[in-house]
Amino acid sequence: MKLSDVDILAAMREGRSKIDPAPAETAINGASVDLRLGPKFRVFSMHTGSHIDLGTSRADIAAAINRTMSDEITIGPDEVFYLHPGELVLGATMERVELAPDSCGTINGRSRLARLGLTVHTTAHFVAPGWRGELVLEFFNCGRLPLGLRPGMAVCAIAFEPLSSPAVRHYGARDDAKYVGQSGATGSRIARERS
């Protein structure tokens, strides 16, 4: 059962769910909170590698990712990042989100942007209990025209769900949590996974 706007506000007042900076009242909808696009991106370069073989060792995968992924790109508040058709780019929310061990979240794209071809998460829409950090978004343009992304625009929404009981092995308590506390457009940390 997803939290309503009343329960989202109560959870934020009680500190069970945190969003920093705090959202404007107009960003809190019936069952979600709008999140804004931050200024940081990472792009994949087709000319620096021919492929990433997901069946090889983690070290080989990490090396291929390092060859093909750019350093973090930061654009100014008045600049535009153009996402071209068929392109995958990592971005991050402007807001930092923290969840208590007794709740989880789901990132949802904005309908008005999806109708133009923008996907904000390719598969990673789940926000684990105990999560804390900025949310990385996997932008994909499945349309036919380039799409301009601007820092500060409402780009996705997060919905919250209570768990039946607090998680013991929540994300913030795990020693293998690769992305806890992340800031900016963090790339894949597959090399840090346990065998």
PDB file of C-alpha atoms in Angstrom, residues 3-184:
ATOM      1  CA  LEU A   3       1.538   6.312   1.270  1.00  0.00           C
ATOM      2  CA  SER A   4      -0.880   9.152   0.575  1.00  0.00           C
ATOM      3  CA  ASP A   5       0.172  12.799   0.649  1.00  0.00           C
ATOM      4  CA  VAL A   6      -1.026  13.016   4.274  1.00  0.00           C
ATOM      5  CA  ASP A   7       1.123  10.037   5.279  1.00  0.00           C
ATOM      6  CA  ILE A   8       4.126  11.251   3.239  1.00  0.00           C
ATOM      7  CA  LEU A   9       4.034  14.554   5.118  1.00  0.00           C
ATOM      8  CA  ALA A  10       3.706  12.715   8.456  1.00  0.00           C
ATOM      9  CA  ALA A  11       6.658  10.428   7.596  1.00  0.00           C
ATOM     10  CA  MET A  12       8.796  13.473   6.720  1.00  0.00           C
ATOM     11  CA  ARG A  13       7.781  15.295   9.935  1.00  0.00           C
ATOM     12  CA  GLU A  14       8.670  12.202  11.980  1.00  0.00           C
ATOM     13  CA  GLY A  15      11.982  11.730  10.133  1.00  0.00           C
ATOM     14  CA  ARG A  16      11.108   8.281   8.724  1.00  0.00           C
ATOM     15  CA  SER A  17      11.469   9.647   5.193  1.00  0.00           C
ATOM     16  CA  LYS A  18      13.721  12.586   4.423  1.00  0.00           C
ATOM     17  CA  ILE A  19      14.089  14.671   1.305  1.00  0.00           C
ATOM     18  CA  ASP A  20      16.737  17.391   1.296  1.00  0.00           C
ATOM     19  CA  PRO A  21      16.203  20.084   0.266  1.00  0.00           C
ATOM     20  CA  ALA A  22      12.646  19.779   1.499  1.00  0.00           C
ATOM     21  CA  PRO A  23      10.115  19.713  -1.335  1.00  0.00           C
ATOM     22  CA  ALA A  24       7.774  22.614  -1.956  1.00  0.00           C
ATOM     23  CA  GLU A  25       4.170  21.917  -1.054  1.00  0.00           C
ATOM     24  CA  THR A  26       3.287  21.892  -4.755  1.00  0.00           C
ATOM     25  CA  ALA A  27       5.758  18.997  -5.306  1.00  0.00           C
ATOM     26  CA  ILE A  28       3.774  16.689  -3.014  1.00  0.00           C
ATOM     27  CA  ASN A  29       1.049  14.976  -5.008  1.00  0.00           C
ATOM     28  CA  GLY A  30      -1.677  12.534  -3.947  1.00  0.00           C
ATOM     29  CA  ALA A  31       0.741   9.594  -3.544  1.00  0.00           C
ATOM     30  CA  SER A  32       4.217  10.819  -4.561  1.00  0.00           C
ATOM     31  CA  VAL A  33       6.759  13.630  -4.352  1.00  0.00           C
ATOM     32  CA  ASP A  34       8.241  15.265  -7.451  1.00  0.00           C
ATOM     33  CA  LEU A  35      12.028  15.255  -7.605  1.00  0.00           C
ATOM     34  CA  ARG A  36      14.159  17.634  -9.652  1.00  0.00           C
ATOM     35  CA  LEU A  37      17.056  16.992 -11.982  1.00  0.00           C
ATOM     36  CA  GLY A  38      20.502  17.822 -10.670  1.00  0.00           C
ATOM     37  CA  PRO A  39      23.317  19.238 -12.818  1.00  0.00           C
ATOM     38  CA  LYS A  40      25.531  16.121 -13.040  1.00  0.00           C
ATOM     39  CA  PHE A  41      25.624  13.547 -15.866  1.00  0.00           C
ATOM     40  CA  ARG A  42      27.723  10.651 -17.149  1.00  0.00           C
ATOM     41  CA  VAL A  43      27.644   9.550 -20.775  1.00  0.00           C
ATOM     42  CA  PHE A  44      28.809   6.426 -22.588  1.00  0.00           C
ATOM     43  CA  SER A  45      31.305   6.912 -25.407  1.00  0.00           C
ATOM     44  CA  MET A  46      30.829   4.551 -28.340  1.00  0.00           C
ATOM     45  CA  HIS A  47      34.253   5.367 -29.824  1.00  0.00           C
ATOM     46  CA  THR A  48      36.299   4.263 -26.771  1.00  0.00           C
ATOM     47  CA  GLY A  49      35.116   0.657 -26.649  1.00  0.00           C
ATOM     48  CA  SER A  50      33.301  -1.789 -28.855  1.00  0.00           C
ATOM     49  CA  HIS A  51      31.324  -3.593 -26.144  1.00  0.00           C
ATOM     50  CA  ILE A  52      30.981  -4.556 -22.485  1.00  0.00           C
ATOM     51  CA  ASP A  53      31.008  -8.341 -22.066  1.00  0.00           C
ATOM     52  CA  LEU A  54      28.842  -9.010 -18.998  1.00  0.00           C
ATOM     53  CA  GLY A  55      29.964 -12.656 -18.916  1.00  0.00           C
ATOM     54  CA  THR A  56      33.608 -11.920 -18.084  1.00  0.00           C
ATOM     55  CA  SER A  57      35.241 -11.173 -14.739  1.00  0.00           C
ATOM     56  CA  ARG A  58      34.156  -8.188 -12.694  1.00  0.00           C
ATOM     57  CA  ALA A  59      37.596  -6.654 -13.239  1.00  0.00           C
ATOM     58  CA  ASP A  60      37.192  -6.914 -17.043  1.00  0.00           C
ATOM     59  CA  ILE A  61      33.686  -5.429 -16.845  1.00  0.00           C
ATOM     60  CA  ALA A  62      34.963  -2.569 -14.674  1.00  0.00           C
ATOM     61  CA  ALA A  63      37.783  -1.894 -17.141  1.00  0.00           C
ATOM     62  CA  ALA A  64      35.310  -1.788 -20.044  1.00  0.00           C
ATOM     63  CA  ILE A  65      33.045   0.574 -18.124  1.00  0.00           C
ATOM     64  CA  ASN A  66      35.995   2.829 -17.311  1.00  0.00           C
ATOM     65  CA  ARG A  67      36.917   2.911 -21.018  1.00  0.00           C
ATOM     66  CA  THR A  68      33.424   3.764 -22.193  1.00  0.00           C
ATOM     67  CA  MET A  69      31.977   6.021 -19.472  1.00  0.00           C
ATOM     68  CA  SER A  70      32.854   9.689 -19.249  1.00  0.00           C
ATOM     69  CA  ASP A  71      33.942  11.523 -16.169  1.00  0.00           C
ATOM     70  CA  GLU A  72      31.092  13.311 -14.455  1.00  0.00           C
ATOM     71  CA  ILE A  73      29.882  16.299 -16.455  1.00  0.00           C
ATOM     72  CA  THR A  74      28.390  19.249 -14.558  1.00  0.00           C
ATOM     73  CA  ILE A  75      26.289  21.789 -16.403  1.00  0.00           C
ATOM     74  CA  GLY A  76      25.320  25.245 -15.186  1.00  0.00           C
ATOM     75  CA  PRO A  77      21.850  26.203 -13.964  1.00  0.00           C
ATOM     76  CA  ASP A  78      21.013  27.911 -17.266  1.00  0.00           C
ATOM     77  CA  GLU A  79      22.535  25.248 -19.524  1.00  0.00           C
ATOM     78  CA  VAL A  80      20.781  22.420 -21.343  1.00  0.00           C
ATOM     79  CA  PHE A  81      21.922  18.799 -21.594  1.00  0.00           C
ATOM     80  CA  TYR A  82      20.742  17.280 -24.892  1.00  0.00           C
ATOM     81  CA  LEU A  83      19.866  13.585 -24.845  1.00  0.00           C
ATOM     82  CA  HIS A  84      19.906  12.184 -28.362  1.00  0.00           C
ATOM     83  CA  PRO A  85      17.678   9.380 -29.670  1.00  0.00           C
ATOM     84  CA  GLY A  86      18.925   5.935 -28.618  1.00  0.00           C
ATOM     85  CA  GLU A  87      21.324   7.407 -26.055  1.00  0.00           C
ATOM     86  CA  LEU A  88      21.695   6.208 -22.443  1.00  0.00           C
ATOM     87  CA  VAL A  89      22.949   8.772 -19.940  1.00  0.00           C
ATOM     88  CA  LEU A  90      23.195   8.713 -16.158  1.00  0.00           C
ATOM     89  CA  GLY A  91      21.901  11.689 -14.202  1.00  0.00           C
ATOM     90  CA  ALA A  92      20.999  12.324 -10.582  1.00  0.00           C
ATOM     91  CA  THR A  93      18.280  14.008  -8.594  1.00  0.00           C
ATOM     92  CA  MET A  94      18.903  17.370  -7.021  1.00  0.00           C
ATOM     93  CA  GLU A  95      17.413  16.025  -3.804  1.00  0.00           C
ATOM     94  CA  ARG A  96      19.003  13.623  -1.356  1.00  0.00           C
ATOM     95  CA  VAL A  97      16.566  10.953  -0.154  1.00  0.00           C
ATOM     96  CA  GLU A  98      16.715   8.936   3.072  1.00  0.00           C
ATOM     97  CA  LEU A  99      14.387   6.075   3.941  1.00  0.00           C
ATOM     98  CA  ALA A 100      13.899   4.389   7.299  1.00  0.00           C
ATOM     99  CA  PRO A 101      14.298   0.591   7.536  1.00  0.00           C
ATOM    100  CA  ASP A 102      10.505   0.227   7.572  1.00  0.00           C
ATOM    101  CA  SER A 103       9.783   1.730   4.147  1.00  0.00           C
ATOM    102  CA  CYS A 104      10.852   1.566   0.513  1.00  0.00           C
ATOM    103  CA  GLY A 105      10.328   3.774  -2.496  1.00  0.00           C
ATOM    104  CA  THR A 106       9.605   3.596  -6.207  1.00  0.00           C
ATOM    105  CA  ILE A 107      10.855   6.089  -8.789  1.00  0.00           C
ATOM    106  CA  ASN A 108       8.352   6.881 -11.502  1.00  0.00           C
ATOM    107  CA  GLY A 109       8.846   8.881 -14.675  1.00  0.00           C
ATOM    108  CA  ARG A 110       6.700  11.859 -15.516  1.00  0.00           C
ATOM    109  CA  SER A 111       3.913  11.103 -17.988  1.00  0.00           C
ATOM    110  CA  ARG A 112       4.390  14.352 -19.866  1.00  0.00           C
ATOM    111  CA  LEU A 113       8.069  13.510 -20.455  1.00  0.00           C
ATOM    112  CA  ALA A 114       7.459   9.832 -21.252  1.00  0.00           C
ATOM    113  CA  ARG A 115       5.069  10.900 -24.012  1.00  0.00           C
ATOM    114  CA  LEU A 116       8.040  12.632 -25.643  1.00  0.00           C
ATOM    115  CA  GLY A 117      10.231   9.513 -25.424  1.00  0.00           C
ATOM    116  CA  LEU A 118      12.084  10.084 -22.134  1.00  0.00           C
ATOM    117  CA  THR A 119      12.635   7.090 -19.864  1.00  0.00           C
ATOM    118  CA  VAL A 120      14.073   8.031 -16.447  1.00  0.00           C
ATOM    119  CA  HIS A 121      14.927   4.525 -15.283  1.00  0.00           C
ATOM    120  CA  THR A 122      15.671   1.564 -17.468  1.00  0.00           C
ATOM    121  CA  THR A 123      15.144  -0.990 -14.679  1.00  0.00           C
ATOM    122  CA  ALA A 124      16.371   0.543 -11.421  1.00  0.00           C
ATOM    123  CA  HIS A 125      13.204   2.101 -10.047  1.00  0.00           C
ATOM    124  CA  PHE A 126      13.304   0.499  -6.581  1.00  0.00           C
ATOM    125  CA  VAL A 127      14.632   2.517  -3.618  1.00  0.00           C
ATOM    126  CA  ALA A 128      15.623   0.093  -0.866  1.00  0.00           C
ATOM    127  CA  PRO A 129      14.789   0.394   2.831  1.00  0.00           C
ATOM    128  CA  GLY A 130      17.565   2.282   4.631  1.00  0.00           C
ATOM    129  CA  TRP A 131      18.632   4.071   1.429  1.00  0.00           C
ATOM    130  CA  ARG A 132      20.356   7.440   1.727  1.00  0.00           C
ATOM    131  CA  GLY A 133      21.784   9.558  -1.047  1.00  0.00           C
ATOM    132  CA  GLU A 134      20.893  11.181  -4.333  1.00  0.00           C
ATOM    133  CA  LEU A 135      19.013   8.935  -6.746  1.00  0.00           C
ATOM    134  CA  VAL A 136      20.778   8.074  -9.995  1.00  0.00           C
ATOM    135  CA  LEU A 137      18.485   8.028 -13.022  1.00  0.00           C
ATOM    136  CA  GLU A 138      19.139   6.072 -16.203  1.00  0.00           C
ATOM    137  CA  PHE A 139      17.863   8.401 -18.905  1.00  0.00           C
ATOM    138  CA  PHE A 140      17.079   6.878 -22.273  1.00  0.00           C
ATOM    139  CA  ASN A 141      15.636   8.715 -25.241  1.00  0.00           C
ATOM    140  CA  CYS A 142      13.409   6.288 -27.144  1.00  0.00           C
ATOM    141  CA  GLY A 143      11.940   9.083 -29.240  1.00  0.00           C
ATOM    142  CA  ARG A 144      13.089  10.443 -32.574  1.00  0.00           C
ATOM    143  CA  LEU A 145      14.181  13.941 -31.540  1.00  0.00           C
ATOM    144  CA  PRO A 146      16.869  15.132 -29.094  1.00  0.00           C
ATOM    145  CA  LEU A 147      15.446  16.073 -25.686  1.00  0.00           C
ATOM    146  CA  GLY A 148      16.788  19.001 -23.653  1.00  0.00           C
ATOM    147  CA  LEU A 149      17.222  18.319 -19.929  1.00  0.00           C
ATOM    148  CA  ARG A 150      17.637  21.263 -17.571  1.00  0.00           C
ATOM    149  CA  PRO A 151      18.839  21.263 -13.968  1.00  0.00           C
ATOM    150  CA  GLY A 152      15.980  21.990 -11.596  1.00  0.00           C
ATOM    151  CA  MET A 153      13.220  20.599 -13.812  1.00  0.00           C
ATOM    152  CA  ALA A 154      10.758  18.149 -12.216  1.00  0.00           C
ATOM    153  CA  VAL A 155      11.926  14.940 -13.868  1.00  0.00           C
ATOM    154  CA  CYS A 156      10.531  12.073 -11.772  1.00  0.00           C
ATOM    155  CA  ALA A 157       8.492  11.301  -8.679  1.00  0.00           C
ATOM    156  CA  ILE A 158       9.049   9.013  -5.726  1.00  0.00           C
ATOM    157  CA  ALA A 159       6.267   7.027  -4.084  1.00  0.00           C
ATOM    158  CA  PHE A 160       6.693   5.440  -0.649  1.00  0.00           C
ATOM    159  CA  GLU A 161       5.476   2.098   0.687  1.00  0.00           C
ATOM    160  CA  PRO A 162       5.560   0.876   4.281  1.00  0.00           C
ATOM    161  CA  LEU A 163       7.026  -2.576   4.920  1.00  0.00           C
ATOM    162  CA  SER A 164       5.253  -5.179   7.053  1.00  0.00           C
ATOM    163  CA  SER A 165       8.089  -4.766   9.594  1.00  0.00           C
ATOM    164  CA  PRO A 166      11.424  -2.918   9.681  1.00  0.00           C
ATOM    165  CA  ALA A 167      14.098  -4.603   7.548  1.00  0.00           C
ATOM    166  CA  VAL A 168      17.070  -5.963   9.498  1.00  0.00           C
ATOM    167  CA  ARG A 169      19.387  -6.181   6.467  1.00  0.00           C
ATOM    168  CA  HIS A 170      18.352  -2.807   5.075  1.00  0.00           C
ATOM    169  CA  TYR A 171      20.555  -1.089   2.521  1.00  0.00           C
ATOM    170  CA  GLY A 172      22.198   1.330   4.943  1.00  0.00           C
ATOM    171  CA  ALA A 173      23.229  -1.510   7.279  1.00  0.00           C
ATOM    172  CA  ARG A 174      24.838  -3.761   4.648  1.00  0.00           C
ATOM    173  CA  ASP A 175      28.617  -3.817   4.334  1.00  0.00           C
ATOM    174  CA  ASP A 176      28.273  -4.528   0.596  1.00  0.00           C
ATOM    175  CA  ALA A 177      26.103  -1.460  -0.108  1.00  0.00           C
ATOM    176  CA  LYS A 178      27.922   0.006  -3.111  1.00  0.00           C
ATOM    177  CA  TYR A 179      25.898   3.177  -3.558  1.00  0.00           C
ATOM    178  CA  VAL A 180      24.941   4.255  -0.040  1.00  0.00           C
ATOM    179  CA  GLY A 181      25.442   8.001   0.374  1.00  0.00           C
ATOM    180  CA  GLN A 182      26.075   8.522  -3.345  1.00  0.00           C
ATOM    181  CA  SER A 183      26.181  12.014  -4.749  1.00  0.00           C
ATOM    182  CA  GLY A 184      25.947  12.837  -8.435  1.00  0.00           C
TER     183      GLY A 184
END
